[in-house]
Amino acid sequence: MTVNLGDRTRLIKKMQKAKQGEKTTVAYIGGSITMGCSAEPIFENSYAPLTRNWWYETFGKENILYVNAGIGATDSYLGVHRVGTDVLMYEPDVVVIEFSV
């Protein structure tokens, strides 16, 4: 079985930027899972804040800007209409997208 891991070059460059102490913006956009629904507590134990914490611990909290644009009951059709104001306005280095799990 062959597994294709894709091209991680751009992600590695952003991680190197963060490692050098440069400001790095990590943004999340999606629906209820991104927002944190069903996690207890909602804004601490869902995947977005848990992975944000990894960025903080790995590269320093002071260097990472975290943006969570998760809104429950939304799908990618609505997401495409709000990505400009909810994500791209922050000029993110890394974007994580989750819709309609």
Coordinates of C-alpha atoms in Angstrom, one line a residue:
M1 CA 0.0 0.0 0.0
T2 CA 1.3 3.4 -1.0
V3 CA 0.5 6.5 1.1
N4 CA 0.9 10.0 -0.4
L5 CA 1.7 12.5 2.3
G6 CA 1.4 15.4 -0.2
D7 CA 3.7 18.4 -0.4
R8 CA 4.3 19.7 3.1
T9 CA 6.9 22.3 1.9
R10 CA 4.8 25.4 2.6
L11 CA 3.7 24.1 6.1
I12 CA 7.3 23.4 7.0
K13 CA 8.3 27.0 5.9
K14 CA 5.6 28.4 8.2
M15 CA 6.8 26.3 11.1
Q16 CA 10.4 27.5 10.5
K17 CA 9.1 31.0 10.6
A18 CA 7.4 30.4 13.9
K19 CA 10.6 28.6 15.2
Q20 CA 12.6 31.8 14.4
G21 CA 10.3 33.8 16.7
E22 CA 8.4 35.5 13.9
K23 CA 4.7 36.2 14.4
T24 CA 2.7 33.4 12.8
T25 CA -1.1 33.4 12.4
V26 CA -2.9 30.1 12.6
A27 CA -6.6 30.3 11.6
Y28 CA -9.4 27.7 11.7
I29 CA -12.6 27.9 9.8
G30 CA -15.5 25.5 9.9
G31 CA -18.7 24.4 11.5
S32 CA -19.7 23.1 14.9
I33 CA -16.7 20.8 15.3
T34 CA -14.3 23.8 14.7
M35 CA -16.4 25.9 17.1
G36 CA -16.0 23.2 19.8
C37 CA -19.5 21.8 20.1
S38 CA -19.7 18.7 22.3
A39 CA -16.3 19.4 23.9
E40 CA -16.2 20.0 27.6
P41 CA -15.3 22.8 28.2
I42 CA -16.3 24.0 24.7
F43 CA -13.4 26.5 24.2
E44 CA -10.7 24.3 25.7
N45 CA -11.1 20.7 24.7
S46 CA -12.0 20.8 21.0
Y47 CA -9.5 20.2 18.3
A48 CA -8.9 23.9 17.4
P49 CA -7.7 25.0 20.9
L50 CA -5.9 21.7 21.5
T51 CA -3.8 22.2 18.3
R52 CA -3.5 25.9 19.1
N53 CA -1.9 24.8 22.5
W54 CA 0.5 22.7 20.5
W55 CA 1.6 25.8 18.5
Y56 CA 1.9 27.8 21.8
E57 CA 4.0 25.1 23.5
T58 CA 6.2 24.4 20.4
F59 CA 6.8 28.0 19.2
G60 CA 5.8 30.3 22.1
K61 CA 2.4 31.8 22.9
E62 CA 3.7 35.3 22.2
N63 CA 4.5 34.4 18.6
I64 CA 1.3 32.8 17.6
L65 CA -2.0 34.6 16.7
Y66 CA -4.9 32.2 17.0
V67 CA -8.1 32.8 15.0
N68 CA -11.1 30.5 15.4
A69 CA -13.8 31.2 12.8
G70 CA -15.9 28.1 13.6
I71 CA -19.6 28.7 13.6
G72 CA -22.0 25.8 14.4
A73 CA -24.6 24.7 11.7
T74 CA -22.6 26.2 8.8
D75 CA -21.2 24.4 5.8
S76 CA -18.6 25.2 3.2
Y77 CA -21.1 27.2 1.1
L78 CA -21.5 29.7 4.0
G79 CA -17.9 29.4 4.8
V80 CA -16.8 30.6 1.4
H81 CA -18.9 33.8 2.0
R82 CA -17.3 34.6 5.3
V83 CA -13.7 33.5 4.8
G84 CA -12.6 37.0 3.8
T85 CA -13.9 38.8 6.9
D86 CA -13.4 35.9 9.3
V87 CA -10.1 34.5 8.3
L88 CA -8.2 36.2 5.4
M89 CA -8.4 39.6 7.0
Y90 CA -5.8 38.3 9.5
E91 CA -3.4 37.3 6.7
P92 CA -3.0 33.8 8.1
D93 CA 0.1 31.7 7.6
V94 CA -1.7 28.4 8.3
V95 CA -5.4 27.7 7.7
V96 CA -7.2 24.6 9.0
I97 CA -10.6 23.9 7.3
E98 CA -13.3 21.6 8.6
F99 CA -16.9 21.5 7.3
S100 CA -19.7 19.0 7.5
V101 CA -18.2 16.2 9.4

